[in-house]
């Protein structure tokens, strides 16, 4: 398939104005394919040649202004349109399209719980071409209207309000029509159809609704008030922030099965992965994550949908803004008032890691670095989301929120229902400030890498360090200016671990200024206290000693987050022994009060330190430390005071078990002593760990699946079967992954997650070199979504050795590696090389 180049898009945008898509879908012709008939009205500004994109199973017919086109001219997803005359045109195409099982195009899912089928679209980048023909680029916006024929008991959703307009006499199928949209980009068109369970309401004069499949109805109903309340609270806050009103006629949120991303910002019909409809107990941090995704996608109604990027070099104008606005608005408008701590623990670490790999790129890449749609797909990462949001948070700190909001409102007014670039955005900001926003954009958005800030503390020259004061300078390794605060902490005179912040110094870095501070040298000095900038932070020697002994005594959760991230970075950079990190976690996590910090530190300790950064012979001891922390947390929560913390401890004990006795006893009793009772998620988690440890049989997995035949049960069974420590189980799983080609995207990922286990290194050693040619061939056959899943989940992450690294680099020399798979391999191999360096 041909990827659209930026130059081609520019030429086509100069030639065409696209006005309207009338799309008729017939979803009643079977479970493999569907009918798609599209009428496109457009104008050619001058005479010329161009092309239309589509990826049909069959192009039945095509006419231009009533004259037939030859379907045989369709080649590499392009239908040539030659000899266009200046003026208006009408293009009509009748196609048969194929349903997807990989989350691309129109994905079809049959729920194993009740046999009901559901379909939904994911049109992003070039996947609209799997559903309907299109002039597929973001700056050719048009009005979309859908007519959908669907089974009689289905409901159809689309970007605009949908209405059942009739019934097909032959079989009683329902005929649905959607209201026309305002002008939107092709990748934002959306439909979803099936026997949805829906909860509806009205707010601010608009219809609001949430939808899920029928088998999840009780679980959605249990959370419907929370989801809708969060939705309307965020909606009201955005209406206060933005002078442009909400630009669409309704707000539907559909929780759909086997969705590849967290969510997609289709205007008027946001789609979410339906794991956000919780079947089992979750922590409040997980509820906050769902809330943040709701806020993030709603921000896109303005950032991305009302004003859309002109080309994919500016994807950050969508994602960085939605990320920043999502967290900030959640903090301002909902009960989740401390979201930036979770951002610092999880999202910011994601950005830091991405920015230190060879695949890093600027938040706003040079347009020449995003020459086509295939390269654009590579930039949906920790840079475009977390680093970009961090840069915006720094911009607000530097610019002031009032001027920042004034600038974005000017941006909306200038470019509503149109497209805009980085230059347009910076010009809008510059209209409201005397600061040099263009210079800020150059150093923050056009450069790569992460700065490192290190404090230098010395006794004041006019007195002894203990009484006469001290001086602070900041060494910066990097190139960006930072406006930060430095927190000054002294030990509580009453004793104990408590630290008291005695000063909050505001700094501009770089600066020739030497700050002189009176009083004794601090026990702890934290640069970037409050986490308003984006940089790795180092601690002075005294502060490192204080932190290792007294981290839990720091009063503010966000400050503790900055310190934990500093320790994490030091481990990854080989400056702190992984054992010291584990010892610090063991000393301070049992007293930690913020759940996001507990979850983040435990995850890093278990999945990175214990699994990759310590030598294999030290892994059991490292896991014993993680287990000891979890047991301390269980004892702390015996009174039921913190169910989220207790659930985190239970999950950690299961995942870290090196012997089957405890999780097997919990499974037999169907409860953890003192609670909780086991729900489906915990049962499958235990069974998966027991499979790794060789403590279950195939028959146990079959029985568990019979008790829970849901979609997540199917995934749990696939994960368990692949995790069984036998040569036969591994061979069967490998065949399902790389040669069967029938696994859906979710079943593929579950099988891959079960396959590689550090306890089974000898058993799967032969598969390490086989991964590379098999993954390359798989991606070529099944496309980007499965290629990305293979690079993410099927990569032999636990094979930390030089031979594996060399095999991976040899694979990268193959020019036929699919770009999205190549990007995943580059990142995985860089992480592998880092693990080897940390091990020494």
mmCIF file of C-alpha atoms in Angstrom, residues 179-502:
data_model
loop_
_atom_site.group_PDB
_atom_site.id
_atom_site.type_symbol
_atom_site.label_atom_id
_atom_site.label_comp_id
_atom_site.label_asym_id
_atom_site.label_seq_id
_atom_site.Cartn_x
_atom_site.Cartn_y
_atom_site.Cartn_z
ATOM 1 C CA UNK A 179 -27.200 14.259 11.056
ATOM 2 C CA UNK A 180 -24.567 16.057 8.960
ATOM 3 C CA UNK A 181 -21.397 17.014 10.769
ATOM 4 C CA UNK A 182 -19.607 20.337 10.579
ATOM 5 C CA UNK A 183 -16.471 20.096 8.396
ATOM 6 C CA UNK A 184 -14.189 17.435 9.892
ATOM 7 C CA UNK A 185 -11.096 15.552 8.750
ATOM 8 C CA UNK A 186 -11.492 12.119 7.193
ATOM 9 C CA UNK A 187 -9.730 10.344 10.054
ATOM 10 C CA UNK A 188 -12.352 11.645 12.497
ATOM 11 C CA UNK A 189 -15.421 10.174 10.786
ATOM 12 C CA UNK A 190 -16.954 7.454 12.952
ATOM 13 C CA UNK A 191 -19.688 4.861 13.195
ATOM 14 C CA UNK A 192 -20.455 2.143 15.739
ATOM 15 C CA UNK A 193 -23.248 -0.397 15.551
ATOM 16 C CA UNK A 194 -24.577 -3.269 17.609
ATOM 17 C CA UNK A 195 -27.126 -4.097 20.305
ATOM 18 C CA UNK A 196 -25.634 -1.453 22.590
ATOM 19 C CA UNK A 197 -26.650 -0.999 26.188
ATOM 20 C CA UNK A 198 -27.006 2.755 26.583
ATOM 21 C CA UNK A 199 -27.479 5.271 29.379
ATOM 22 C CA UNK A 200 -28.644 8.662 28.165
ATOM 23 C CA UNK A 201 -29.029 12.105 29.657
ATOM 24 C CA UNK A 202 -29.166 15.730 28.584
ATOM 25 C CA UNK A 203 -26.777 18.465 29.605
ATOM 26 C CA UNK A 204 -26.395 22.074 28.488
ATOM 27 C CA UNK A 205 -29.152 21.469 25.949
ATOM 28 C CA UNK A 206 -27.289 18.578 24.283
ATOM 29 C CA UNK A 207 -27.850 14.807 24.343
ATOM 30 C CA UNK A 208 -25.143 12.929 26.238
ATOM 31 C CA UNK A 209 -24.899 9.130 26.355
ATOM 32 C CA UNK A 210 -22.613 6.238 27.231
ATOM 33 C CA UNK A 211 -22.742 2.860 25.520
ATOM 34 C CA UNK A 212 -21.293 -0.616 25.993
ATOM 35 C CA UNK A 213 -22.007 -4.171 24.870
ATOM 36 C CA UNK A 214 -24.876 -5.968 26.569
ATOM 37 C CA UNK A 215 -22.711 -8.353 28.597
ATOM 38 C CA UNK A 216 -21.095 -5.378 30.343
ATOM 39 C CA UNK A 217 -24.400 -3.622 31.103
ATOM 40 C CA UNK A 218 -24.456 -4.308 34.887
ATOM 41 C CA UNK A 219 -20.900 -3.055 35.248
ATOM 42 C CA UNK A 220 -21.519 0.132 33.265
ATOM 43 C CA UNK A 221 -24.739 0.796 35.151
ATOM 44 C CA UNK A 222 -22.821 0.577 38.423
ATOM 45 C CA UNK A 223 -20.482 3.369 37.253
ATOM 46 C CA UNK A 224 -22.837 5.341 35.009
ATOM 47 C CA UNK A 225 -23.377 8.172 37.482
ATOM 48 C CA UNK A 226 -19.624 8.575 37.981
ATOM 49 C CA UNK A 227 -18.835 8.507 34.251
ATOM 50 C CA UNK A 228 -21.577 10.956 33.300
ATOM 51 C CA UNK A 229 -20.821 13.263 36.216
ATOM 52 C CA UNK A 230 -17.152 13.417 35.245
ATOM 53 C CA UNK A 231 -18.150 14.029 31.647
ATOM 54 C CA UNK A 232 -20.476 16.931 32.411
ATOM 55 C CA UNK A 233 -18.126 18.468 35.009
ATOM 56 C CA UNK A 234 -15.288 18.515 32.486
ATOM 57 C CA UNK A 235 -17.627 19.787 29.781
ATOM 58 C CA UNK A 236 -18.677 22.712 31.968
ATOM 59 C CA UNK A 237 -15.072 23.562 32.811
ATOM 60 C CA UNK A 238 -14.047 23.555 29.158
ATOM 61 C CA UNK A 239 -16.989 25.814 28.351
ATOM 62 C CA UNK A 240 -15.624 28.222 30.967
ATOM 63 C CA UNK A 241 -12.069 28.056 29.641
ATOM 64 C CA UNK A 242 -12.823 28.292 25.940
ATOM 65 C CA UNK A 243 -14.676 31.116 24.250
ATOM 66 C CA UNK A 244 -15.648 28.859 21.336
ATOM 67 C CA UNK A 245 -18.688 26.779 22.343
ATOM 68 C CA UNK A 246 -18.733 23.009 22.009
ATOM 69 C CA UNK A 247 -18.860 22.594 18.224
ATOM 70 C CA UNK A 248 -20.929 19.404 17.694
ATOM 71 C CA UNK A 249 -24.567 18.336 18.148
ATOM 72 C CA UNK A 250 -24.197 15.599 20.785
ATOM 73 C CA UNK A 251 -21.672 13.788 22.974
ATOM 74 C CA UNK A 252 -21.656 9.996 22.864
ATOM 75 C CA UNK A 253 -19.017 7.858 24.557
ATOM 76 C CA UNK A 254 -18.898 4.250 23.334
ATOM 77 C CA UNK A 255 -16.858 1.688 25.247
ATOM 78 C CA UNK A 256 -15.914 -0.785 22.531
ATOM 79 C CA UNK A 257 -14.183 -4.190 22.503
ATOM 80 C CA UNK A 258 -10.623 -4.919 21.328
ATOM 81 C CA UNK A 259 -9.742 -1.246 20.893
ATOM 82 C CA UNK A 260 -6.051 -0.643 20.148
ATOM 83 C CA UNK A 261 -5.654 2.726 21.854
ATOM 84 C CA UNK A 262 -6.967 4.108 25.110
ATOM 85 C CA UNK A 263 -9.599 6.126 23.240
ATOM 86 C CA UNK A 264 -10.200 8.070 20.025
ATOM 87 C CA UNK A 265 -11.513 11.616 19.808
ATOM 88 C CA UNK A 266 -14.085 11.172 17.043
ATOM 89 C CA UNK A 267 -16.215 14.335 17.272
ATOM 90 C CA UNK A 268 -19.552 13.579 18.869
ATOM 91 C CA UNK A 269 -18.707 9.859 19.204
ATOM 92 C CA UNK A 270 -15.660 9.174 21.346
ATOM 93 C CA UNK A 271 -14.637 5.511 21.417
ATOM 94 C CA UNK A 272 -12.896 3.991 24.461
ATOM 95 C CA UNK A 273 -11.425 0.579 25.125
ATOM 96 C CA UNK A 274 -14.067 -1.215 27.140
ATOM 97 C CA UNK A 275 -11.642 -2.304 29.847
ATOM 98 C CA UNK A 276 -12.681 1.065 31.277
ATOM 99 C CA UNK A 277 -15.970 -0.620 32.153
ATOM 100 C CA UNK A 278 -14.663 -2.415 35.203
ATOM 101 C CA UNK A 279 -15.787 -6.018 35.734
ATOM 102 C CA UNK A 280 -13.617 -6.362 38.832
ATOM 103 C CA UNK A 281 -12.363 -4.230 41.693
ATOM 104 C CA UNK A 282 -10.030 -1.383 40.762
ATOM 105 C CA UNK A 283 -8.074 1.214 42.687
ATOM 106 C CA UNK A 284 -9.008 4.861 42.824
ATOM 107 C CA UNK A 285 -5.897 5.591 40.780
ATOM 108 C CA UNK A 286 -7.349 3.461 37.998
ATOM 109 C CA UNK A 287 -10.621 5.359 38.253
ATOM 110 C CA UNK A 288 -8.615 8.556 37.965
ATOM 111 C CA UNK A 289 -6.958 7.204 34.827
ATOM 112 C CA UNK A 290 -10.373 6.579 33.291
ATOM 113 C CA UNK A 291 -11.434 10.079 34.295
ATOM 114 C CA UNK A 292 -8.307 11.560 32.732
ATOM 115 C CA UNK A 293 -8.958 9.751 29.452
ATOM 116 C CA UNK A 294 -12.504 11.153 29.460
ATOM 117 C CA UNK A 295 -11.122 14.668 30.044
ATOM 118 C CA UNK A 296 -8.347 14.166 27.471
ATOM 119 C CA UNK A 297 -10.723 13.082 24.711
ATOM 120 C CA UNK A 298 -13.141 15.904 25.454
ATOM 121 C CA UNK A 299 -10.300 18.425 25.130
ATOM 122 C CA UNK A 300 -9.783 17.056 21.622
ATOM 123 C CA UNK A 301 -13.204 18.386 20.613
ATOM 124 C CA UNK A 302 -11.393 21.730 20.445
ATOM 125 C CA UNK A 303 -7.725 20.655 20.134
ATOM 126 C CA UNK A 304 -7.828 18.397 17.085
ATOM 127 C CA UNK A 305 -11.467 18.381 15.978
ATOM 128 C CA UNK A 306 -12.501 22.047 15.833
ATOM 129 C CA UNK A 307 -8.938 23.083 14.918
ATOM 130 C CA UNK A 308 -7.002 20.281 13.247
ATOM 131 C CA UNK A 309 -3.369 19.872 12.300
ATOM 132 C CA UNK A 310 -2.566 20.559 8.659
ATOM 133 C CA UNK A 311 -0.055 17.698 8.527
ATOM 134 C CA UNK A 312 1.104 15.063 10.981
ATOM 135 C CA UNK A 313 4.302 16.858 12.009
ATOM 136 C CA UNK A 314 1.977 18.818 14.299
ATOM 137 C CA UNK A 315 0.360 15.837 16.006
ATOM 138 C CA UNK A 316 1.532 17.363 19.277
ATOM 139 C CA UNK A 317 -1.034 20.158 18.723
ATOM 140 C CA UNK A 318 -3.598 17.405 19.287
ATOM 141 C CA UNK A 319 -2.025 15.131 21.852
ATOM 142 C CA UNK A 320 0.150 17.369 24.019
ATOM 143 C CA UNK A 321 -2.698 19.819 24.518
ATOM 144 C CA UNK A 322 -5.274 17.145 25.267
ATOM 145 C CA UNK A 323 -2.846 15.552 27.723
ATOM 146 C CA UNK A 324 -2.137 18.830 29.515
ATOM 147 C CA UNK A 325 -5.758 19.992 29.484
ATOM 148 C CA UNK A 326 -7.005 16.593 30.608
ATOM 149 C CA UNK A 327 -4.879 16.549 33.745
ATOM 150 C CA UNK A 328 -5.354 20.225 34.533
ATOM 151 C CA UNK A 329 -9.112 20.210 34.017
ATOM 152 C CA UNK A 330 -9.555 17.044 36.047
ATOM 153 C CA UNK A 331 -7.717 18.752 38.914
ATOM 154 C CA UNK A 332 -9.873 21.873 38.634
ATOM 155 C CA UNK A 333 -13.308 20.365 38.063
ATOM 156 C CA UNK A 334 -13.573 16.933 39.714
ATOM 157 C CA UNK A 335 -12.853 15.086 42.921
ATOM 158 C CA UNK A 336 -9.475 14.030 41.486
ATOM 159 C CA UNK A 337 -7.574 17.035 42.770
ATOM 160 C CA UNK A 338 -4.045 15.607 42.743
ATOM 161 C CA UNK A 339 -3.713 14.277 39.209
ATOM 162 C CA UNK A 340 -0.259 15.745 38.572
ATOM 163 C CA UNK A 341 1.267 13.244 40.990
ATOM 164 C CA UNK A 342 0.061 10.351 38.840
ATOM 165 C CA UNK A 343 1.241 12.236 35.744
ATOM 166 C CA UNK A 344 4.703 12.550 37.273
ATOM 167 C CA UNK A 345 4.854 8.893 38.292
ATOM 168 C CA UNK A 346 3.592 7.275 35.088
ATOM 169 C CA UNK A 347 3.280 9.613 32.126
ATOM 170 C CA UNK A 348 6.368 11.731 32.738
ATOM 171 C CA UNK A 349 8.527 8.644 33.213
ATOM 172 C CA UNK A 350 7.179 7.446 29.861
ATOM 173 C CA UNK A 351 8.332 10.692 28.271
ATOM 174 C CA UNK A 352 11.742 10.645 29.955
ATOM 175 C CA UNK A 353 12.385 7.101 28.723
ATOM 176 C CA UNK A 354 11.271 7.860 25.151
ATOM 177 C CA UNK A 355 13.413 10.988 25.006
ATOM 178 C CA UNK A 356 16.602 9.073 25.777
ATOM 179 C CA UNK A 357 16.226 6.495 23.026
ATOM 180 C CA UNK A 358 17.660 6.721 19.487
ATOM 181 C CA UNK A 359 14.088 7.061 18.206
ATOM 182 C CA UNK A 360 13.488 10.330 20.043
ATOM 183 C CA UNK A 361 12.202 13.275 18.036
ATOM 184 C CA UNK A 362 11.215 16.868 18.773
ATOM 185 C CA UNK A 363 7.790 17.514 20.254
ATOM 186 C CA UNK A 364 7.142 19.413 17.015
ATOM 187 C CA UNK A 365 9.296 17.683 14.385
ATOM 188 C CA UNK A 366 10.550 19.418 11.294
ATOM 189 C CA UNK A 367 8.024 18.808 8.500
ATOM 190 C CA UNK A 368 10.736 17.113 6.443
ATOM 191 C CA UNK A 369 11.103 14.535 9.226
ATOM 192 C CA UNK A 370 7.482 13.435 8.745
ATOM 193 C CA UNK A 371 7.465 12.911 4.976
ATOM 194 C CA UNK A 372 4.504 10.507 4.830
ATOM 195 C CA UNK A 373 1.737 8.901 6.841
ATOM 196 C CA UNK A 374 3.827 5.807 7.638
ATOM 197 C CA UNK A 375 6.452 7.939 9.398
ATOM 198 C CA UNK A 376 3.746 9.941 11.170
ATOM 199 C CA UNK A 377 2.477 6.794 12.911
ATOM 200 C CA UNK A 378 5.825 6.497 14.682
ATOM 201 C CA UNK A 379 5.319 9.701 16.659
ATOM 202 C CA UNK A 380 2.432 8.602 18.865
ATOM 203 C CA UNK A 381 4.648 8.101 21.872
ATOM 204 C CA UNK A 382 5.863 9.526 25.155
ATOM 205 C CA UNK A 383 7.244 12.561 23.323
ATOM 206 C CA UNK A 384 4.003 13.698 21.697
ATOM 207 C CA UNK A 385 1.964 13.011 24.826
ATOM 208 C CA UNK A 386 3.953 13.259 28.058
ATOM 209 C CA UNK A 387 6.913 15.433 27.044
ATOM 210 C CA UNK A 388 4.656 17.773 25.094
ATOM 211 C CA UNK A 389 2.271 18.105 28.036
ATOM 212 C CA UNK A 390 5.248 18.751 30.328
ATOM 213 C CA UNK A 391 6.509 21.444 27.974
ATOM 214 C CA UNK A 392 3.078 23.091 27.990
ATOM 215 C CA UNK A 393 2.998 22.975 31.774
ATOM 216 C CA UNK A 394 6.347 24.760 31.783
ATOM 217 C CA UNK A 395 5.013 27.244 29.227
ATOM 218 C CA UNK A 396 2.056 28.069 31.488
ATOM 219 C CA UNK A 397 4.449 28.541 34.429
ATOM 220 C CA UNK A 398 6.601 30.863 32.300
ATOM 221 C CA UNK A 399 3.818 32.699 30.469
ATOM 222 C CA UNK A 400 1.063 32.774 33.075
ATOM 223 C CA UNK A 401 -2.255 30.969 32.724
ATOM 224 C CA UNK A 402 -4.228 34.095 31.792
ATOM 225 C CA UNK A 403 -2.079 34.866 28.746
ATOM 226 C CA UNK A 404 -1.898 31.186 27.821
ATOM 227 C CA UNK A 405 -5.686 30.808 27.752
ATOM 228 C CA UNK A 406 -6.067 34.075 25.864
ATOM 229 C CA UNK A 407 -3.666 32.758 23.236
ATOM 230 C CA UNK A 408 -5.429 29.434 22.719
ATOM 231 C CA UNK A 409 -8.811 31.142 22.474
ATOM 232 C CA UNK A 410 -7.405 33.386 19.776
ATOM 233 C CA UNK A 411 -6.129 30.239 18.066
ATOM 234 C CA UNK A 412 -9.612 28.692 18.090
ATOM 235 C CA UNK A 413 -11.234 31.833 16.760
ATOM 236 C CA UNK A 414 -8.748 32.174 13.919
ATOM 237 C CA UNK A 415 -8.825 28.536 12.766
ATOM 238 C CA UNK A 416 -12.163 26.985 13.783
ATOM 239 C CA UNK A 417 -13.329 24.190 11.466
ATOM 240 C CA UNK A 418 -10.032 24.600 9.624
ATOM 241 C CA UNK A 419 -6.405 23.545 10.022
ATOM 242 C CA UNK A 420 -3.425 25.104 11.740
ATOM 243 C CA UNK A 421 0.310 24.629 12.235
ATOM 244 C CA UNK A 422 2.834 25.258 14.993
ATOM 245 C CA UNK A 423 3.568 28.681 13.500
ATOM 246 C CA UNK A 424 -0.127 29.576 13.665
ATOM 247 C CA UNK A 425 -0.315 28.527 17.295
ATOM 248 C CA UNK A 426 2.781 30.453 18.339
ATOM 249 C CA UNK A 427 1.491 33.558 16.573
ATOM 250 C CA UNK A 428 -1.757 33.284 18.558
ATOM 251 C CA UNK A 429 0.141 33.071 21.847
ATOM 252 C CA UNK A 430 2.476 35.898 20.907
ATOM 253 C CA UNK A 431 -0.506 38.218 20.450
ATOM 254 C CA UNK A 432 -1.079 38.157 24.220
ATOM 255 C CA UNK A 433 2.392 38.454 25.754
ATOM 256 C CA UNK A 434 5.581 40.436 25.601
ATOM 257 C CA UNK A 435 7.599 37.262 26.088
ATOM 258 C CA UNK A 436 9.397 35.752 23.111
ATOM 259 C CA UNK A 437 7.184 32.734 22.519
ATOM 260 C CA UNK A 438 8.855 32.012 19.171
ATOM 261 C CA UNK A 439 12.215 31.571 20.901
ATOM 262 C CA UNK A 440 10.589 29.397 23.567
ATOM 263 C CA UNK A 441 9.064 27.185 20.862
ATOM 264 C CA UNK A 442 12.410 26.782 19.110
ATOM 265 C CA UNK A 443 14.247 25.519 22.183
ATOM 266 C CA UNK A 444 11.421 23.499 23.725
ATOM 267 C CA UNK A 445 9.535 22.091 20.762
ATOM 268 C CA UNK A 446 12.117 21.811 17.995
ATOM 269 C CA UNK A 447 14.889 20.057 19.959
ATOM 270 C CA UNK A 448 15.335 16.543 21.312
ATOM 271 C CA UNK A 449 16.677 15.071 24.507
ATOM 272 C CA UNK A 450 16.282 15.780 28.172
ATOM 273 C CA UNK A 451 18.238 18.245 30.322
ATOM 274 C CA UNK A 452 19.773 17.218 33.631
ATOM 275 C CA UNK A 453 19.815 19.713 36.509
ATOM 276 C CA UNK A 454 22.243 19.247 39.407
ATOM 277 C CA UNK A 455 22.511 21.502 42.481
ATOM 278 C CA UNK A 456 25.836 22.778 43.743
ATOM 279 C CA UNK A 457 25.708 23.729 47.430
ATOM 280 C CA UNK A 458 28.592 25.413 49.194
ATOM 281 C CA UNK A 459 29.134 27.228 52.457
ATOM 282 C CA UNK A 460 28.713 30.993 52.174
ATOM 283 C CA UNK A 461 32.053 32.730 51.818
ATOM 284 C CA UNK A 462 31.263 35.031 54.736
ATOM 285 C CA UNK A 463 30.701 32.424 57.411
ATOM 286 C CA UNK A 464 30.736 28.828 58.492
ATOM 287 C CA UNK A 465 28.382 26.564 56.603
ATOM 288 C CA UNK A 466 26.454 25.527 59.713
ATOM 289 C CA UNK A 467 25.435 29.010 60.833
ATOM 290 C CA UNK A 468 26.551 31.542 58.259
ATOM 291 C CA UNK A 469 24.452 30.255 55.377
ATOM 292 C CA UNK A 470 25.083 28.562 52.057
ATOM 293 C CA UNK A 471 24.953 29.249 48.348
ATOM 294 C CA UNK A 472 23.155 27.450 45.547
ATOM 295 C CA UNK A 473 23.995 27.263 41.871
ATOM 296 C CA UNK A 474 22.483 24.880 39.339
ATOM 297 C CA UNK A 475 24.489 23.035 36.729
ATOM 298 C CA UNK A 476 22.498 22.323 33.593
ATOM 299 C CA UNK A 477 23.450 19.598 31.167
ATOM 300 C CA UNK A 478 21.333 20.418 28.138
ATOM 301 C CA UNK A 479 20.022 23.356 26.166
ATOM 302 C CA UNK A 480 16.649 24.535 27.476
ATOM 303 C CA UNK A 481 15.686 27.367 29.817
ATOM 304 C CA UNK A 482 13.744 26.297 32.896
ATOM 305 C CA UNK A 483 11.656 28.232 35.373
ATOM 306 C CA UNK A 484 11.623 26.031 38.439
ATOM 307 C CA UNK A 485 11.398 26.061 42.204
ATOM 308 C CA UNK A 486 13.891 24.508 44.615
ATOM 309 C CA UNK A 487 12.470 23.088 47.815
ATOM 310 C CA UNK A 488 14.656 23.485 50.908
ATOM 311 C CA UNK A 489 14.038 20.896 53.635
ATOM 312 C CA UNK A 490 15.324 20.449 57.160
ATOM 313 C CA UNK A 491 14.689 17.623 59.578
ATOM 314 C CA UNK A 492 11.935 18.080 62.095
ATOM 315 C CA UNK A 493 13.603 19.290 65.331
ATOM 316 C CA UNK A 494 11.339 16.891 67.219
ATOM 317 C CA UNK A 495 13.083 13.978 65.517
ATOM 318 C CA UNK A 496 11.803 11.117 63.424
ATOM 319 C CA UNK A 497 11.772 10.916 59.662
ATOM 320 C CA UNK A 498 9.660 14.014 59.042
ATOM 321 C CA UNK A 499 11.182 16.719 56.872
ATOM 322 C CA UNK A 500 9.940 20.296 56.901
ATOM 323 C CA UNK A 501 10.083 22.560 53.858
ATOM 324 C CA UNK A 502 11.557 25.794 55.137
#
